[in-house]
């Protein structure tokens, strides 16, 4: 009878044998045809391995049937290495490959965007569809490489063509970038994932908060809505209003000079700058990190307060509310610094324009027209200044007559 035997490299070997031929003898013939040693051969029929001492007709093999011969070492490699592929790009062990890829969340997330068809085949099957796609992608890669080699040959055809040399330079640069990216994906895959920002649990006036720990924020910031929820708006000193300029701008309502935050079981003093339109409800900034001698311990994933000898863990990803995730983009990172105090308040700290968020322009509040103010204006007019200049000077100096006079005489910086 005549049998057809398929090899691993997709060749078909035709054999003429007796119906009751021993399997071992068939393998001896295949050793000559395929160069696979008899001891390493596995002869498969309908996915079942045929033992050497069996007869073909005893195994149900009939005339015209298709068998497959594989090398035992290759089969073991396919079992041990789920990523092993055949010469045509298909998987040597498709079930193991599918299971392996399904467990790689980062890769599956990338495939979902880059190759939705392959992603669907890996996640949902069937195996035949996955194998077909793998073969198709292999053919596409081979074709792309062929075109690339042809393009390089065309560009090298005329070494004096300036435009061709420019394209060669761009191609070399892009290949270097692609190689660098490939190395990064292999050795530093975390760089392609989303970084979980640092949040800790705190309480202000009995209200629990998710505090964003930000060493790039010059001051500790609270949104107006959060301040209202915590019941501390009554403590806001609106003389410290102004405009916070960092990444974008935001209106500063004022400042809470002293409030307590609860960290663990310890209460700590804190100062807040209140912003009107602040998406991040509470930012624990550099000023309070310094004051409480905080250490960001990324090994233990905790924030340590040296002033109180306590440590609070950073929140894991699943405990961070989704709306806070939406704020964790580079363009939205809040960097508002400490506002400049209004002129005339000499005991307030000054602000460096070189802070992480940039300078802050503070605007003095309006002066209420009173008889006392009118008297100060008249006193400056009596010194020889016009009324408008006297009013402006008092406005800039927050109503302080002596500082206004110094300003008008040129002695106020």
Coordinates of C-alpha atoms in Angstrom, one line a residue:
X1 CA 0.0 0.0 0.0
X2 CA 1.1 3.6 -0.5
X3 CA 1.5 6.1 2.5
X4 CA 2.2 9.8 2.6
X5 CA 4.4 11.0 5.5
X6 CA 4.6 14.8 6.3
X7 CA 7.8 16.2 7.8
X8 CA 8.3 19.2 10.1
X9 CA 9.6 21.3 7.2
X10 CA 6.4 20.6 5.3
X11 CA 7.8 18.1 2.8
X12 CA 5.8 15.1 1.8
X13 CA 7.5 11.7 1.5
X14 CA 5.7 8.9 -0.4
X15 CA 6.3 5.3 0.8
X16 CA 5.3 1.9 -0.7
X17 CA 5.1 -0.6 2.1
X18 CA 3.2 -3.7 3.1
X19 CA 0.0 -3.5 5.1
X20 CA 1.5 -5.5 8.0
X21 CA 4.8 -3.7 7.9
X22 CA 6.4 -3.1 11.3
X23 CA 6.6 0.5 12.3
X24 CA 10.3 0.2 13.1
X25 CA 11.0 -0.8 9.5
X26 CA 9.0 2.2 8.2
X27 CA 11.1 4.5 10.4
X28 CA 14.3 2.9 8.9
X29 CA 13.1 3.9 5.5
X30 CA 12.3 7.4 6.7
X31 CA 15.7 7.8 8.2
X32 CA 17.2 7.6 4.7
X33 CA 14.6 10.0 3.3
X34 CA 14.5 12.6 6.1
X35 CA 18.0 12.3 7.7
X36 CA 16.3 11.9 11.1
X37 CA 17.9 9.1 13.2
X38 CA 15.5 6.3 13.8
X39 CA 15.9 6.5 17.6
X40 CA 14.8 10.2 17.4
X41 CA 11.7 9.7 15.2
X42 CA 8.1 9.8 16.4
X43 CA 5.7 8.5 13.8
X44 CA 2.2 10.0 14.4
X45 CA -1.1 8.8 13.0
X46 CA -4.2 10.9 13.9
X47 CA -2.2 12.5 16.6
X48 CA -1.3 9.1 18.2
X49 CA 2.3 7.9 18.4
X50 CA 2.9 4.5 16.8
X51 CA 5.2 2.2 18.8
X52 CA 8.2 0.6 17.0
X53 CA 6.9 -3.0 17.6
X54 CA 3.4 -2.4 16.2
X55 CA 2.1 -3.3 12.7
X56 CA 0.6 -0.7 10.4
X57 CA -2.6 -2.5 9.9
X58 CA -2.8 -3.2 13.6
X59 CA -2.7 0.6 14.2
X60 CA -5.5 1.2 11.7
X61 CA -3.3 2.6 9.0
X62 CA -4.8 2.0 5.5
X63 CA -3.7 2.7 1.9
X64 CA -3.5 6.4 1.1
X65 CA -3.4 7.6 4.8
X66 CA -1.2 10.5 5.9
X67 CA 1.3 10.1 8.7
X68 CA 3.6 12.7 10.3
X69 CA 7.2 12.2 11.4
X70 CA 8.7 14.6 13.9
X71 CA 12.0 14.6 15.7
X72 CA 11.6 13.7 19.4
X73 CA 14.0 16.5 20.5
X74 CA 12.0 19.1 18.6
X75 CA 8.8 17.9 20.2
X76 CA 10.4 18.2 23.7
X77 CA 11.6 21.7 22.8
X78 CA 8.1 22.7 21.7
X79 CA 6.7 21.4 25.0
X80 CA 9.4 23.2 27.1
X81 CA 9.4 26.4 25.0
X82 CA 5.8 27.7 24.2
X83 CA 7.3 30.4 22.0
X84 CA 9.0 28.0 19.6
X85 CA 7.8 28.5 16.0
X86 CA 7.9 26.5 12.9
X87 CA 9.7 27.7 9.7
X88 CA 6.4 29.1 8.3
X89 CA 5.8 31.2 11.4
X90 CA 3.2 29.0 13.0
X91 CA 3.5 27.9 16.6
X92 CA 5.1 24.5 17.3
X93 CA 2.8 24.2 20.4
X94 CA -0.1 26.6 19.7
X95 CA -2.1 25.7 22.8
X96 CA 0.9 26.4 25.1
X97 CA 1.7 29.6 23.1
X98 CA -1.9 30.8 23.5
X99 CA -1.9 30.2 27.2
X100 CA 1.5 31.9 27.6
X101 CA 0.4 35.0 25.7
X102 CA -2.9 35.3 27.6
X103 CA -0.9 35.5 30.9
X104 CA 1.2 38.4 29.6
X105 CA -1.0 41.4 30.4
X106 CA 1.4 44.0 29.1
X107 CA 1.8 42.3 25.8
X108 CA -1.9 41.7 25.4
X109 CA -2.6 45.4 26.1
X110 CA -0.2 46.4 23.4
X111 CA -1.6 43.9 20.9
X112 CA -5.1 45.1 21.6
X113 CA -4.1 48.5 20.1
X114 CA -1.6 47.4 17.5
X115 CA -3.2 44.2 16.1
X116 CA -6.7 43.7 17.2
X117 CA -7.2 40.6 15.0
X118 CA -4.3 38.7 16.6
X119 CA -5.4 39.9 20.0
X120 CA -8.9 38.4 19.5
X121 CA -7.5 35.1 18.2
X122 CA -5.2 34.8 21.2
X123 CA -8.0 35.6 23.7
X124 CA -10.8 33.7 22.0
X125 CA -9.4 31.2 19.5
X126 CA -9.9 29.0 17.7
X127 CA -6.4 27.6 17.4
X128 CA -6.6 27.3 13.6
X129 CA -7.4 31.0 13.3
X130 CA -4.4 31.8 15.6
X131 CA -2.1 29.6 13.5
X132 CA -3.3 31.2 10.2
X133 CA -2.7 34.7 11.6
X134 CA 0.8 33.8 12.8
X135 CA 1.6 32.5 9.3
X136 CA 0.2 35.6 7.7
X137 CA 2.2 37.9 10.0
X138 CA 5.3 35.9 9.3
X139 CA 4.8 36.4 5.5
X140 CA 4.2 40.1 6.1
X141 CA 7.5 40.4 8.0
X142 CA 9.3 38.5 5.3
X143 CA 7.8 40.8 2.6
X144 CA 8.7 43.9 4.6
X145 CA 12.3 42.7 5.0
X146 CA 12.5 42.0 1.2
X147 CA 11.2 45.5 0.4
X148 CA 13.7 47.0 3.0
X149 CA 16.6 45.2 1.4
X150 CA 15.5 46.3 -2.1
X151 CA 15.1 49.9 -0.9
X152 CA 18.6 49.8 0.6
X153 CA 20.0 48.4 -2.7
X154 CA 18.3 51.2 -4.6
X155 CA 19.7 53.9 -2.3
X156 CA 23.2 52.5 -2.6
X157 CA 23.0 52.3 -6.4
X158 CA 24.2 55.9 -6.7
X159 CA 26.6 56.9 -3.9
X160 CA 26.6 60.5 -5.1
X161 CA 22.8 61.0 -4.9
X162 CA 22.4 63.5 -2.0
X163 CA 18.7 62.6 -1.4
X164 CA 19.4 58.9 -1.3
X165 CA 22.2 59.4 1.2
X166 CA 19.8 61.5 3.4
X167 CA 17.3 58.6 3.3
X168 CA 20.0 56.2 4.3
X169 CA 21.0 58.4 7.2
X170 CA 17.3 58.6 8.4
X171 CA 16.9 54.8 8.0
X172 CA 20.0 54.1 10.1
X173 CA 18.9 56.5 12.8
X174 CA 15.4 54.9 12.9
X175 CA 16.9 51.4 13.1
X176 CA 19.0 52.6 16.0
X177 CA 15.9 54.0 17.7
X178 CA 14.0 50.7 17.1
X179 CA 16.8 48.7 18.4
X180 CA 17.0 50.9 21.5
X181 CA 13.3 50.6 22.0
X182 CA 13.5 46.8 21.6
X183 CA 16.2 46.6 24.3
X184 CA 14.1 48.8 26.6
X185 CA 11.1 46.6 26.2
X186 CA 13.2 43.5 27.1
X187 CA 15.3 44.9 29.9
X188 CA 13.1 47.8 31.2
X189 CA 9.5 47.0 30.3
X190 CA 8.2 49.0 33.3
X191 CA 9.0 52.2 31.3
X192 CA 6.1 51.4 28.9
X193 CA 3.5 50.9 31.7
X194 CA 1.6 53.5 33.6
X195 CA 3.3 54.7 36.8
X196 CA 1.2 54.7 39.9
X197 CA 1.5 58.1 41.6
X198 CA 2.1 58.3 45.3
X199 CA -1.0 58.7 47.5
X200 CA -1.4 58.3 51.3
X201 CA -4.5 58.3 53.5
X202 CA -4.9 61.4 55.7
X203 CA -7.6 63.2 57.6
X204 CA -8.3 66.9 57.9
X205 CA -10.8 68.0 60.5
X206 CA -12.2 64.4 60.6
X207 CA -12.6 64.1 56.9
X208 CA -10.6 61.3 55.2
X209 CA -8.6 62.3 52.1
X210 CA -6.4 60.7 49.5
X211 CA -3.3 63.0 49.7
X212 CA -1.1 63.2 46.6
X213 CA 2.5 63.3 47.7
X214 CA 4.3 65.7 45.3
X215 CA 7.9 66.9 45.9
X216 CA 7.5 69.2 42.8
X217 CA 4.8 71.3 44.5
X218 CA 6.3 74.1 46.4
X219 CA 3.5 74.3 48.9
X220 CA 0.8 72.1 50.3
X221 CA -2.4 72.8 48.3
X222 CA -6.1 72.1 48.9
X223 CA -8.9 72.7 46.6
X224 CA -11.7 75.1 47.6
X225 CA -14.3 72.2 47.4
X226 CA -12.1 70.1 49.6
X227 CA -11.7 72.9 52.1
X228 CA -15.5 73.4 52.3
X229 CA -16.0 69.7 52.8
X230 CA -13.4 69.7 55.6
X231 CA -15.1 72.8 57.2
X232 CA -12.0 75.0 57.3
X233 CA -13.0 77.8 54.9
X234 CA -13.6 80.0 58.0
X235 CA -9.9 80.0 58.6
X236 CA -8.9 81.1 55.1
X237 CA -6.8 84.3 55.2
X238 CA -7.9 86.0 51.9
X239 CA -5.1 88.6 52.1
X240 CA -3.0 85.8 50.6
X241 CA -5.0 85.6 47.4
X242 CA -3.4 85.8 44.0
X243 CA -2.6 83.8 40.9
X244 CA -0.7 80.5 41.0
X245 CA 1.4 80.0 37.9
X246 CA 2.9 76.7 37.1
X247 CA 1.6 74.3 34.5
X248 CA -1.3 76.6 33.7
X249 CA -2.8 79.1 36.2
X250 CA -5.2 78.9 39.0
X251 CA -6.7 81.5 41.3
X252 CA -5.5 81.5 44.9
X253 CA -8.3 82.1 47.3
X254 CA -6.1 82.4 50.4
X255 CA -4.2 80.5 53.0
X256 CA -5.0 78.5 56.1
X257 CA -2.1 79.3 58.4
X258 CA -2.6 76.4 60.8
X259 CA -4.7 73.2 60.7
X260 CA -4.1 69.7 61.8
X261 CA -3.8 66.6 59.7
X262 CA -4.2 63.1 61.1
X263 CA -1.6 60.6 59.8
X264 CA -2.2 57.2 61.3
X265 CA -2.9 57.9 64.9
X266 CA -0.8 61.1 65.1
X267 CA -2.0 64.7 64.6
X268 CA 0.5 67.1 62.8
X269 CA 0.3 70.8 62.2
X270 CA 0.0 71.9 58.6
X271 CA -0.4 75.0 56.4
X272 CA -2.6 74.9 53.3
X273 CA -2.9 77.2 50.2
X274 CA -6.5 77.1 49.0
X275 CA -6.9 77.2 45.2
X276 CA -10.3 77.9 43.5
X277 CA -10.2 75.6 40.6
X278 CA -7.9 72.7 41.6
X279 CA -8.7 69.3 40.2
X280 CA -6.5 67.5 42.7
X281 CA -8.2 67.9 46.0
X282 CA -5.2 67.7 48.3
X283 CA -1.5 67.9 47.5
X284 CA 1.0 67.3 50.2
X285 CA 3.8 69.6 49.0
X286 CA 7.5 70.2 49.6
X287 CA 7.0 72.7 52.4
X288 CA 5.3 70.2 54.8
X289 CA 7.5 67.3 53.6
X290 CA 10.5 69.4 54.8
X291 CA 8.8 70.5 58.0
X292 CA 8.0 67.0 59.1
X293 CA 11.3 65.5 57.8
X294 CA 9.5 63.1 55.5
X295 CA 11.3 60.3 53.7
X296 CA 9.8 58.7 50.5
X297 CA 10.7 55.0 50.9
X298 CA 10.0 53.3 47.6
X299 CA 11.5 50.0 48.8
X300 CA 8.9 49.6 51.5
X301 CA 6.4 51.7 49.6
X302 CA 5.7 54.1 52.5
X303 CA 6.0 57.8 53.5
X304 CA 8.0 58.1 56.8
X305 CA 7.5 61.1 59.0
X306 CA 10.8 61.7 60.8
X307 CA 9.3 64.3 63.1
X308 CA 6.8 61.8 64.5
X309 CA 8.6 58.5 63.9
X310 CA 5.6 57.1 62.0
X311 CA 5.2 55.6 58.5
X312 CA 2.1 55.4 56.3
X313 CA 1.9 53.1 53.3
X314 CA 1.4 54.4 49.8
X315 CA -1.9 53.4 48.4
X316 CA -2.0 50.5 45.9
X317 CA -3.4 51.1 42.5
X318 CA -6.8 49.5 43.3
X319 CA -7.4 51.9 46.2
X320 CA -6.8 55.1 44.2
X321 CA -10.1 56.5 43.0
X322 CA -10.5 56.4 39.2
X323 CA -11.1 60.2 38.9
X324 CA -7.6 60.7 40.5
X325 CA -6.1 58.4 37.8
X326 CA -7.5 60.7 35.2
X327 CA -5.5 63.6 36.6
X328 CA -2.2 61.7 36.4
X329 CA -1.0 63.0 33.1
X330 CA 2.1 65.1 32.7
X331 CA 0.2 68.1 31.4
X332 CA -2.1 68.1 34.5
X333 CA 0.5 67.6 37.1
X334 CA -0.1 70.4 39.7
X335 CA 2.9 72.5 40.4
X336 CA 1.5 75.5 42.1
X337 CA 4.0 77.2 44.5
X338 CA 3.5 79.2 47.6
X339 CA 1.7 82.5 46.9
X340 CA 3.4 85.8 47.4
X341 CA 2.1 87.6 50.5
X342 CA 0.4 90.9 50.0
X343 CA 2.7 94.0 50.5
X344 CA 2.6 95.3 54.0
X345 CA 2.5 92.0 55.8
X346 CA 6.2 91.9 56.9
X347 CA 6.1 88.8 58.9
X348 CA 5.0 86.6 56.0
X349 CA 7.5 84.4 54.3
X350 CA 8.6 85.5 50.8
X351 CA 8.4 83.3 47.7
X352 CA 11.3 82.6 45.4
X353 CA 10.4 82.9 41.7
X354 CA 12.5 79.9 40.9
X355 CA 10.2 77.4 42.6
X356 CA 9.1 74.2 40.9
X357 CA 5.9 75.7 39.7
X358 CA 7.2 79.1 38.6
X359 CA 6.5 82.6 40.0
X360 CA 3.2 83.6 41.5
X361 CA 1.6 87.0 40.9
X362 CA -0.2 88.2 44.0
X363 CA -2.9 90.9 43.7
X364 CA -3.7 93.1 46.7
X365 CA -7.2 93.2 47.8
X366 CA -9.4 96.3 47.3
X367 CA -9.4 98.9 50.1
X368 CA -12.8 99.8 51.6
X369 CA -13.5 103.6 51.5
X370 CA -13.6 104.7 55.2
X371 CA -12.9 108.0 57.0
X372 CA -9.6 106.6 58.2
X373 CA -8.6 105.8 54.6
X374 CA -9.6 109.3 53.5
X375 CA -7.5 110.8 56.2
X376 CA -4.4 108.8 55.0
X377 CA -5.0 109.9 51.4
X378 CA -5.3 113.5 52.5
X379 CA -2.1 113.2 54.6
X380 CA -0.2 112.0 51.5
X381 CA -1.7 114.8 49.4
X382 CA -0.5 117.3 51.9
X383 CA 3.0 115.9 51.4
X384 CA 2.8 117.1 47.8
X385 CA 1.5 114.0 45.9
X386 CA -1.6 114.0 43.8
X387 CA -4.7 112.1 45.0
X388 CA -4.5 109.3 42.4
X389 CA -0.9 108.5 43.2
X390 CA -1.7 108.5 46.9
X391 CA -4.6 106.1 46.4
X392 CA -2.5 103.7 44.3
X393 CA 0.3 103.7 46.9
X394 CA -2.1 102.9 49.7
X395 CA -3.6 100.1 47.6
X396 CA -0.2 98.6 46.9
X397 CA 0.8 98.8 50.6
X398 CA -2.4 97.4 51.9
X399 CA -3.4 100.6 53.6
X400 CA -0.1 101.2 55.4
X401 CA 0.4 105.0 55.3
X402 CA 4.1 104.9 56.2
X403 CA 5.0 102.3 53.6
X404 CA 2.9 104.2 51.0
X405 CA 4.8 107.4 51.8
X406 CA 8.2 105.6 51.4
X407 CA 7.0 104.1 48.1
X408 CA 6.0 107.6 46.8
X409 CA 9.3 109.1 47.9
X410 CA 11.1 106.3 46.1
X411 CA 12.4 104.5 49.2
X412 CA 10.2 101.4 48.9
X413 CA 11.5 98.4 46.9

